[in-house]
XYZ file of N, CA and C in Angstrom:
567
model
N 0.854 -1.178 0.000
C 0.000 0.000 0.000
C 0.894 1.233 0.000
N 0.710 2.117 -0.698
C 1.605 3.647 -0.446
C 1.018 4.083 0.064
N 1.873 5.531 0.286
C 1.141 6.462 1.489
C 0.415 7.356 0.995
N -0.429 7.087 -0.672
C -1.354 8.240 -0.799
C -2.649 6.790 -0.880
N -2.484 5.398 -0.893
C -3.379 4.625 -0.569
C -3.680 4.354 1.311
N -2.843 4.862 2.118
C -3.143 4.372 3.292
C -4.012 4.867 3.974
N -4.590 4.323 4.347
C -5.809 5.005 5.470
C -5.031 5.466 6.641
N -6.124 6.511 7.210
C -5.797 7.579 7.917
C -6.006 6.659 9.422
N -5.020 6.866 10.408
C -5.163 6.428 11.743
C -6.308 6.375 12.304
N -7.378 7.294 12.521
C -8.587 7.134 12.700
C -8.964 6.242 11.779
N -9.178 5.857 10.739
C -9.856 4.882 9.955
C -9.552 3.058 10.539
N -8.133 3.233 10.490
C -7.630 2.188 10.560
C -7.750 1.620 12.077
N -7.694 2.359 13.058
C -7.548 2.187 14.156
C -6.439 2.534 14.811
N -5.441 2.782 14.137
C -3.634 2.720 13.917
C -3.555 3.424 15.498
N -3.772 4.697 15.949
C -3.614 5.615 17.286
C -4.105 4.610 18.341
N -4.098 5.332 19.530
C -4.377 4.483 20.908
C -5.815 5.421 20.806
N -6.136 6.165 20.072
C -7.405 6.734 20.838
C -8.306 6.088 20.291
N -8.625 5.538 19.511
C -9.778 4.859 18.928
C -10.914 4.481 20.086
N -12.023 4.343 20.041
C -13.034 4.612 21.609
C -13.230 3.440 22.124
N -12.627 2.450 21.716
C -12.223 0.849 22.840
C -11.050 1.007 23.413
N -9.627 2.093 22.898
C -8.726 2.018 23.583
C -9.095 3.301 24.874
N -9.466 4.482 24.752
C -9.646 4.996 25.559
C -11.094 5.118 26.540
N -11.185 4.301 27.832
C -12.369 4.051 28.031
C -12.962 5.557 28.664
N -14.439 5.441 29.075
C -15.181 6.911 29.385
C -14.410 6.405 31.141
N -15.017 7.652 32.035
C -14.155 7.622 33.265
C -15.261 6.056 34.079
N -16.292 6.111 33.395
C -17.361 4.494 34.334
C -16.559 3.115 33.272
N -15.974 3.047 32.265
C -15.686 1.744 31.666
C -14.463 1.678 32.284
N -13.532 0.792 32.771
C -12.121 0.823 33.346
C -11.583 -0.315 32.482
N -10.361 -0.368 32.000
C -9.906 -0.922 30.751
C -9.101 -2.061 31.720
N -9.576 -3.014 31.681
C -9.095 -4.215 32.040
C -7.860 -5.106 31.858
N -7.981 -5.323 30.358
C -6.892 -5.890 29.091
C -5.938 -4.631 28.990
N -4.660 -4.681 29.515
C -4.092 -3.762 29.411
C -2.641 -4.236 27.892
N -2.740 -3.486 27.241
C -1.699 -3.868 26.437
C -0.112 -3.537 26.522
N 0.784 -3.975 26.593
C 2.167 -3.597 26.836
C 3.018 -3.034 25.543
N 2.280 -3.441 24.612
C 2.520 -2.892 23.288
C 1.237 -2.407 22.428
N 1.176 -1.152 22.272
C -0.046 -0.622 21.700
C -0.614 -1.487 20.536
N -2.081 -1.420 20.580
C -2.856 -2.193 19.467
C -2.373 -1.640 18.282
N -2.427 -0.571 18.241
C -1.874 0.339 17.014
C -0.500 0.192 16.632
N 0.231 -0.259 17.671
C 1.628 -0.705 17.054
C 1.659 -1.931 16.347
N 0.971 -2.821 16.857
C 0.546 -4.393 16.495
C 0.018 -4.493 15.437
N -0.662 -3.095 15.209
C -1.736 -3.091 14.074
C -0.600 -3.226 12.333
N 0.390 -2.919 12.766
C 1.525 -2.663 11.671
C 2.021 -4.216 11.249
N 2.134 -4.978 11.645
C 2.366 -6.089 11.659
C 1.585 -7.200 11.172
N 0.330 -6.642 11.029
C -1.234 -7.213 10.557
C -1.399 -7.027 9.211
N -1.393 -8.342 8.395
C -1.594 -8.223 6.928
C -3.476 -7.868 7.196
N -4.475 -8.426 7.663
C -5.227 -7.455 7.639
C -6.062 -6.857 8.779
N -5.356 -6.246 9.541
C -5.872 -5.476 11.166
C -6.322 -5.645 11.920
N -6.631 -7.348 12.304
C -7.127 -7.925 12.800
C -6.394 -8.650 13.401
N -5.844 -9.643 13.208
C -4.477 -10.765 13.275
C -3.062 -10.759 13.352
N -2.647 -11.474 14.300
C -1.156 -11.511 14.106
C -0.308 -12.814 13.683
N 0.791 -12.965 13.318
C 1.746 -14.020 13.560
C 2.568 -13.667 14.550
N 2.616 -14.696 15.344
C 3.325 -14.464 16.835
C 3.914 -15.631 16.995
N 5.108 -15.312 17.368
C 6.149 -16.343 17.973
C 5.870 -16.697 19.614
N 6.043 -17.639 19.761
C 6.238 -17.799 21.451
C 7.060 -18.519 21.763
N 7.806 -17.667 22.573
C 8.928 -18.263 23.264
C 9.263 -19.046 24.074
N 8.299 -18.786 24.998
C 7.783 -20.098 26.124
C 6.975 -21.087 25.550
N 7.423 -22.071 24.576
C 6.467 -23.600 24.606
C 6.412 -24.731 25.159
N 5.763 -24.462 26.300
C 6.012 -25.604 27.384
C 5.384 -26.937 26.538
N 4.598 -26.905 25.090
C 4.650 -28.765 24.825
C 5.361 -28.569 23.233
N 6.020 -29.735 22.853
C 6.363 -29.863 21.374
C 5.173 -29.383 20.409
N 3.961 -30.179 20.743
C 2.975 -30.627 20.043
C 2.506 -28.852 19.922
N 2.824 -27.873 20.534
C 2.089 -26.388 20.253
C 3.050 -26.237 19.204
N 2.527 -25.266 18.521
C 3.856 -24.766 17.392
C 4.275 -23.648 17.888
N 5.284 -23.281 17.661
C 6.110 -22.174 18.034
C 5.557 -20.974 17.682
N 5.207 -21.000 15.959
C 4.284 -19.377 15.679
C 2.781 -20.130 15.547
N 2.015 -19.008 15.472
C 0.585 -18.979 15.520
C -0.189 -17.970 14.975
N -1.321 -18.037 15.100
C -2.168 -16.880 14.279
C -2.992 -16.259 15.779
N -2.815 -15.006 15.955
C -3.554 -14.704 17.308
C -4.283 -13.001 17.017
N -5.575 -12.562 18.000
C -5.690 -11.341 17.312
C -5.364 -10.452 18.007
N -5.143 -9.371 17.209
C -4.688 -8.224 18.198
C -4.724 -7.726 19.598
N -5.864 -8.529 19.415
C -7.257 -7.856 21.510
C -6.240 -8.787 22.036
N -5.449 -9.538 21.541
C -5.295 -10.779 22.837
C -3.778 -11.037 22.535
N -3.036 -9.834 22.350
C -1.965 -10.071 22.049
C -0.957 -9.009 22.326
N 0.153 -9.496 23.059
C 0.583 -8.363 24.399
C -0.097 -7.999 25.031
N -0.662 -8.747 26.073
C -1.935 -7.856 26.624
C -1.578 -9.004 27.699
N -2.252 -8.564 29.276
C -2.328 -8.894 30.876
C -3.293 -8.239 31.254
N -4.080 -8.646 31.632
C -5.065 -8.246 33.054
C -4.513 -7.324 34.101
N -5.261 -6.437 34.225
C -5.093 -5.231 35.249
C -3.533 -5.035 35.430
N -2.801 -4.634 34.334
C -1.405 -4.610 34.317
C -1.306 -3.314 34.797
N -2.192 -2.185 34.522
C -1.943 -0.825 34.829
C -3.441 -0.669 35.635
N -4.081 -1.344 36.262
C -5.687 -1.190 37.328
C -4.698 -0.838 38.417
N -5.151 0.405 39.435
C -4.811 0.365 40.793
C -5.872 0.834 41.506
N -5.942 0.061 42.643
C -7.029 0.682 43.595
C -6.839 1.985 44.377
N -7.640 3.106 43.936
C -7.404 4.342 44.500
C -8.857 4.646 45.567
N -8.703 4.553 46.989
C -9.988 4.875 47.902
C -10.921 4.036 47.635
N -10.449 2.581 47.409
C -11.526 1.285 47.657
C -11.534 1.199 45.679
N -11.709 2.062 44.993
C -12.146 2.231 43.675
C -11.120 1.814 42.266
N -11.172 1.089 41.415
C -10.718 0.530 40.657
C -10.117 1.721 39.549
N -9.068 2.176 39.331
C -8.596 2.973 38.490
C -7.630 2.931 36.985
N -7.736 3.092 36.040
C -7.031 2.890 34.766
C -5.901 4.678 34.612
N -5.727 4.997 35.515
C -5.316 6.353 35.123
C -4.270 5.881 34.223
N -3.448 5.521 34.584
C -1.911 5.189 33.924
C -2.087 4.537 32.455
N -3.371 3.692 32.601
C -3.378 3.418 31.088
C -3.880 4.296 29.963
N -4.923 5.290 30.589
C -5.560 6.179 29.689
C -4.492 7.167 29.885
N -3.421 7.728 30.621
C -2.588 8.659 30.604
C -1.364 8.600 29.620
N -1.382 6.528 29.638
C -0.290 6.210 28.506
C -0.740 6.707 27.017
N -1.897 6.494 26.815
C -2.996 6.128 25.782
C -2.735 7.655 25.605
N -3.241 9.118 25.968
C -3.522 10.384 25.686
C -2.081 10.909 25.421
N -1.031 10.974 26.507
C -0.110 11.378 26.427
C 1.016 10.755 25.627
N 1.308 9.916 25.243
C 2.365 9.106 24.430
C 1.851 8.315 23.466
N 0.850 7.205 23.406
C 1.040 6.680 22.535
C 0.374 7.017 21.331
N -0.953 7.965 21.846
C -1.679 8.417 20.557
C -0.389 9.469 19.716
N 0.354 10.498 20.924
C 0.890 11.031 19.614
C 2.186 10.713 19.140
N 2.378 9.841 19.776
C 3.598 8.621 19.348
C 3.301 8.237 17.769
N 2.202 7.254 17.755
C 1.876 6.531 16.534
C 1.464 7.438 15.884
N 1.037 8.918 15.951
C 0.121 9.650 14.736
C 2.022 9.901 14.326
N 2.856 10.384 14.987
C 4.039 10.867 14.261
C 5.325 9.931 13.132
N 5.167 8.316 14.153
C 5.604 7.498 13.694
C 4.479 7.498 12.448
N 3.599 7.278 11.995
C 2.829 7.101 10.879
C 3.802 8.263 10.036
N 3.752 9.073 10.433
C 4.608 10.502 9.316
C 5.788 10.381 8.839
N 6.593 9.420 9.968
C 7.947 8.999 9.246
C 7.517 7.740 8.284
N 6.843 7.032 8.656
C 6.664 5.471 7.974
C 6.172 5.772 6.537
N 5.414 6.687 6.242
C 4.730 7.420 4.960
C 4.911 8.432 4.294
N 6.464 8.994 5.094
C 7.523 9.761 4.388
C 6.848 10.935 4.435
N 6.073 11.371 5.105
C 5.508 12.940 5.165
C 6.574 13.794 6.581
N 6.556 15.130 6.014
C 7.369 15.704 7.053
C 7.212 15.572 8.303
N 8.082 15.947 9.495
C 8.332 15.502 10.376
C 8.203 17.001 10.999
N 8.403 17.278 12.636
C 8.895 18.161 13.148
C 9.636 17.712 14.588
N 10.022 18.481 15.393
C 10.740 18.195 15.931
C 10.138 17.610 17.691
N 8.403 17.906 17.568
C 8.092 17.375 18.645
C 7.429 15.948 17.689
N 7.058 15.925 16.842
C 6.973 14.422 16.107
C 8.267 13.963 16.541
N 9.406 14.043 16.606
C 10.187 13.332 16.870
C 10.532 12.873 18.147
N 10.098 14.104 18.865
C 9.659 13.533 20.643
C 8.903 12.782 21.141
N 7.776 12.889 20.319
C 6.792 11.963 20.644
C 7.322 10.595 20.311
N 7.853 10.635 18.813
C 8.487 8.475 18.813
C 9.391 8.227 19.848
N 10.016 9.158 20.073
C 11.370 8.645 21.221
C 10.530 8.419 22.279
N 9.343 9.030 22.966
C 8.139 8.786 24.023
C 7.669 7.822 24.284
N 7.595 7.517 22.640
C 6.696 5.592 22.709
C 8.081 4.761 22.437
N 8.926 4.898 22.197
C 10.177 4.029 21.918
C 10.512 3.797 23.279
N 10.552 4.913 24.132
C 11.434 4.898 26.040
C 10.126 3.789 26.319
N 8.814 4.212 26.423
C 7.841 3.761 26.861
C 7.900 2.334 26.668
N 7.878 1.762 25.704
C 7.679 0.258 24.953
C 9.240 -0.697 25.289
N 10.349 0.402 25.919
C 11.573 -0.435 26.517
C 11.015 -0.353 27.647
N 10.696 0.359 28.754
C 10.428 0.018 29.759
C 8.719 -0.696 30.066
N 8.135 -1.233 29.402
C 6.988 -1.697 29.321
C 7.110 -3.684 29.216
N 8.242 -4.030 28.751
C 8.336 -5.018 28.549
C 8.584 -5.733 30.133
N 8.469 -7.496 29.617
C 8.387 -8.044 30.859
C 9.696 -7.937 31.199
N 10.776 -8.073 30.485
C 12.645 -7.886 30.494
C 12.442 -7.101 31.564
N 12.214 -5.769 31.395
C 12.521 -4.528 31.941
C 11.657 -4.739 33.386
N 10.182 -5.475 33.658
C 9.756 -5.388 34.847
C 10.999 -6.436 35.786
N 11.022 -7.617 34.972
C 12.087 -8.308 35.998
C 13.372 -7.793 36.646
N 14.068 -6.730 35.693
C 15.525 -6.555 36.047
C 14.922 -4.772 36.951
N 14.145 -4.768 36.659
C 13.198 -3.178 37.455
C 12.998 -3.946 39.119
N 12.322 -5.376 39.302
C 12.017 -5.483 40.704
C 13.167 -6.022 41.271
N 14.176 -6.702 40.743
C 15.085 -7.363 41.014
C 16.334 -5.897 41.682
N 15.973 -4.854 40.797
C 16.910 -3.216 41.149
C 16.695 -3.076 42.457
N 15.152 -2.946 42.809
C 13.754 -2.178 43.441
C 14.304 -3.420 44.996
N 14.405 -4.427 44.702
C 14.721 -5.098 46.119
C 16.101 -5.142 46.478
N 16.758 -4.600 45.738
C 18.216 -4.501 45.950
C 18.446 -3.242 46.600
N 17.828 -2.445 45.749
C 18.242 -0.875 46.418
C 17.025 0.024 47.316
N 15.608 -0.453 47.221
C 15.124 0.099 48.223
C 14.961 0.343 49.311
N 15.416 -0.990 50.407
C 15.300 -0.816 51.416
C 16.891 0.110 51.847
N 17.671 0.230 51.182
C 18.985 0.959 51.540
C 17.978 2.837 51.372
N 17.693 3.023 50.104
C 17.188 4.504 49.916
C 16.495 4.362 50.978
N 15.115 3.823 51.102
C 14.387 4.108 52.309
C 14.674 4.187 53.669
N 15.345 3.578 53.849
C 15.714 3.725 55.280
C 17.086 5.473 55.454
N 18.007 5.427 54.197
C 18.436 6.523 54.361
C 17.866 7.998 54.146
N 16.422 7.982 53.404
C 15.362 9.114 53.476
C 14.924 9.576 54.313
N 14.157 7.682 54.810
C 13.623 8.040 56.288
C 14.791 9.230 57.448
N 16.158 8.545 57.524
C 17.249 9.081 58.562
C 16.742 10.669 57.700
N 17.157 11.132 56.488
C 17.075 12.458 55.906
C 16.008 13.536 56.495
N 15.387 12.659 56.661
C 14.172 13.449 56.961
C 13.863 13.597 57.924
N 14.059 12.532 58.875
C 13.709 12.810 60.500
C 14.652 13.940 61.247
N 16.062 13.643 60.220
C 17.070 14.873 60.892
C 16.402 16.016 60.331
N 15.845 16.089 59.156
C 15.270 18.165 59.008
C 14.392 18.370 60.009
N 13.552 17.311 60.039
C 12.516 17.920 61.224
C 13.145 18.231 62.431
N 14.307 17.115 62.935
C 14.833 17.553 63.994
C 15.677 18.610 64.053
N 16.086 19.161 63.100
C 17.079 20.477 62.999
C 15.819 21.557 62.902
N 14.695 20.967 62.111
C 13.574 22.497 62.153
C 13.095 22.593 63.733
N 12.637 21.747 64.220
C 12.299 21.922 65.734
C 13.658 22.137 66.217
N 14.754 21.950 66.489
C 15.868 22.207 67.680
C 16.020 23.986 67.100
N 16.287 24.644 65.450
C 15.783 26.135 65.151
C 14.851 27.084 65.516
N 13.745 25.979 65.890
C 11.906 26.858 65.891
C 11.844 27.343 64.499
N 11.586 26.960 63.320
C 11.326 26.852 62.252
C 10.682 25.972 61.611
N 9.350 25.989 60.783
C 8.706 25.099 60.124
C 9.408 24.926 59.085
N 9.160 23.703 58.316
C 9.866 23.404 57.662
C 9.276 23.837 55.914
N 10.122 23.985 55.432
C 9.593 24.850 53.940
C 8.223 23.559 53.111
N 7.163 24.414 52.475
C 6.158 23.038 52.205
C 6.728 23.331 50.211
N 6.432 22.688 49.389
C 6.453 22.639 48.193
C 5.472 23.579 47.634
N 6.306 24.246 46.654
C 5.006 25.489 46.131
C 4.777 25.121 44.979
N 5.503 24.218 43.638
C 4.988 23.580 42.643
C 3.570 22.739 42.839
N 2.558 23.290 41.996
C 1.382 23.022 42.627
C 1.400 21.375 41.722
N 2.719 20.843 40.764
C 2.313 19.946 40.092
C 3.085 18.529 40.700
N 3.696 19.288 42.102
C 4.567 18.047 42.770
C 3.581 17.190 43.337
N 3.878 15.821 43.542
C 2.999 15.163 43.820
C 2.568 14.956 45.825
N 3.444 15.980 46.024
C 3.648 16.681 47.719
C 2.790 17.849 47.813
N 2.445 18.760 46.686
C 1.662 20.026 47.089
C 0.336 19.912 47.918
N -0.205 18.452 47.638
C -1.459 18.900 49.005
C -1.092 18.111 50.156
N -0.162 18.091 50.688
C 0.438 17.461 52.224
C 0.492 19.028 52.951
């Protein structure tokens, strides 16, 4: 297909916004994908289907590649759901979805179809490129394997950090300074 035959991302589905990937704030997106549908969608002789390798074949008798469809491919259950005040939340996935990957793939489409570029198109692929390295299962294993190595050392030396300001603000008579960036994730403490 060339790029004066290709359908437009909205048509195709190609973006993350299409209205099954981004749910309303009452639908909470369950099937979370680790690699956008729309990335997958590239790989699809027709936009529906994939050929997929699997790496893990625990019997001979499975075959190694397969035919699988998109909905069900890179995808985990409540990979990005967190419970916020009893309540089931997708923020992180609809935040991936708005902020990176929709304008990830509309820009990558511009290089792939040879139409000009600019220079936040080019921010945006490097967005979904960082995103899609740290999204993989590679990256969660050698991420918790970091996370139990080095957290309890940071935490416990924060904790010490911090108990000494308070104790240097009380032994001064001085409160201690609060955060005035209203976008830190400390401004309403």
């Amino acid at each position: 297909m060339t790029a004066e035959q290709e359908p437009s991302p909205q048509a195709d589905g190609d973006t993350a916004n299409e209205s099954s990937a981004i749910p309303t704030r009452q639908q909470i997106t369950h099937a979370n994908h680790f690699v956008p549908r729309g990335l997958l969608r590239r790989w699809s002789l027709d936009g529906t289907m994939l050929h997929v390798y699997d790496l893990l074949v625990r019997d001979e008798r499975v075959p190694e590649w397969a035919t699988r469809s998109i909905r069900g491919s890179a995808v985990l259950p409540d990979l990005y759901t967190l419970t916020e005040d009893g309540r089931e939340s997708d923020a992180t996935e609809r935040w991936f979805a708005t902020e990176i990957e929709t304008p990830g793939l509309e820009a990558s489409r511009k290089l792939i179809t040879g139409k000009s570029t600019t220079r936040s198109d080019w921010e945006a692929v490097i967005r979904l490129y960082c995103l899609q390295l740290i999204r993989t299962p590679q990256d969660y294993f050698e991420s918790m394997a970091r996370w139990e190595r080095d957290m309890p050392e940071l935490l416990d030396r924060t904790s010490r950090e911090a108990l000494q300001q308070l104790e240097d603000a009380r032994a001064e008579g001085r409160a201690l300074e609060t955060p005035t960036d209203p976008s830190s994730p400390f401004s309403n403490l």
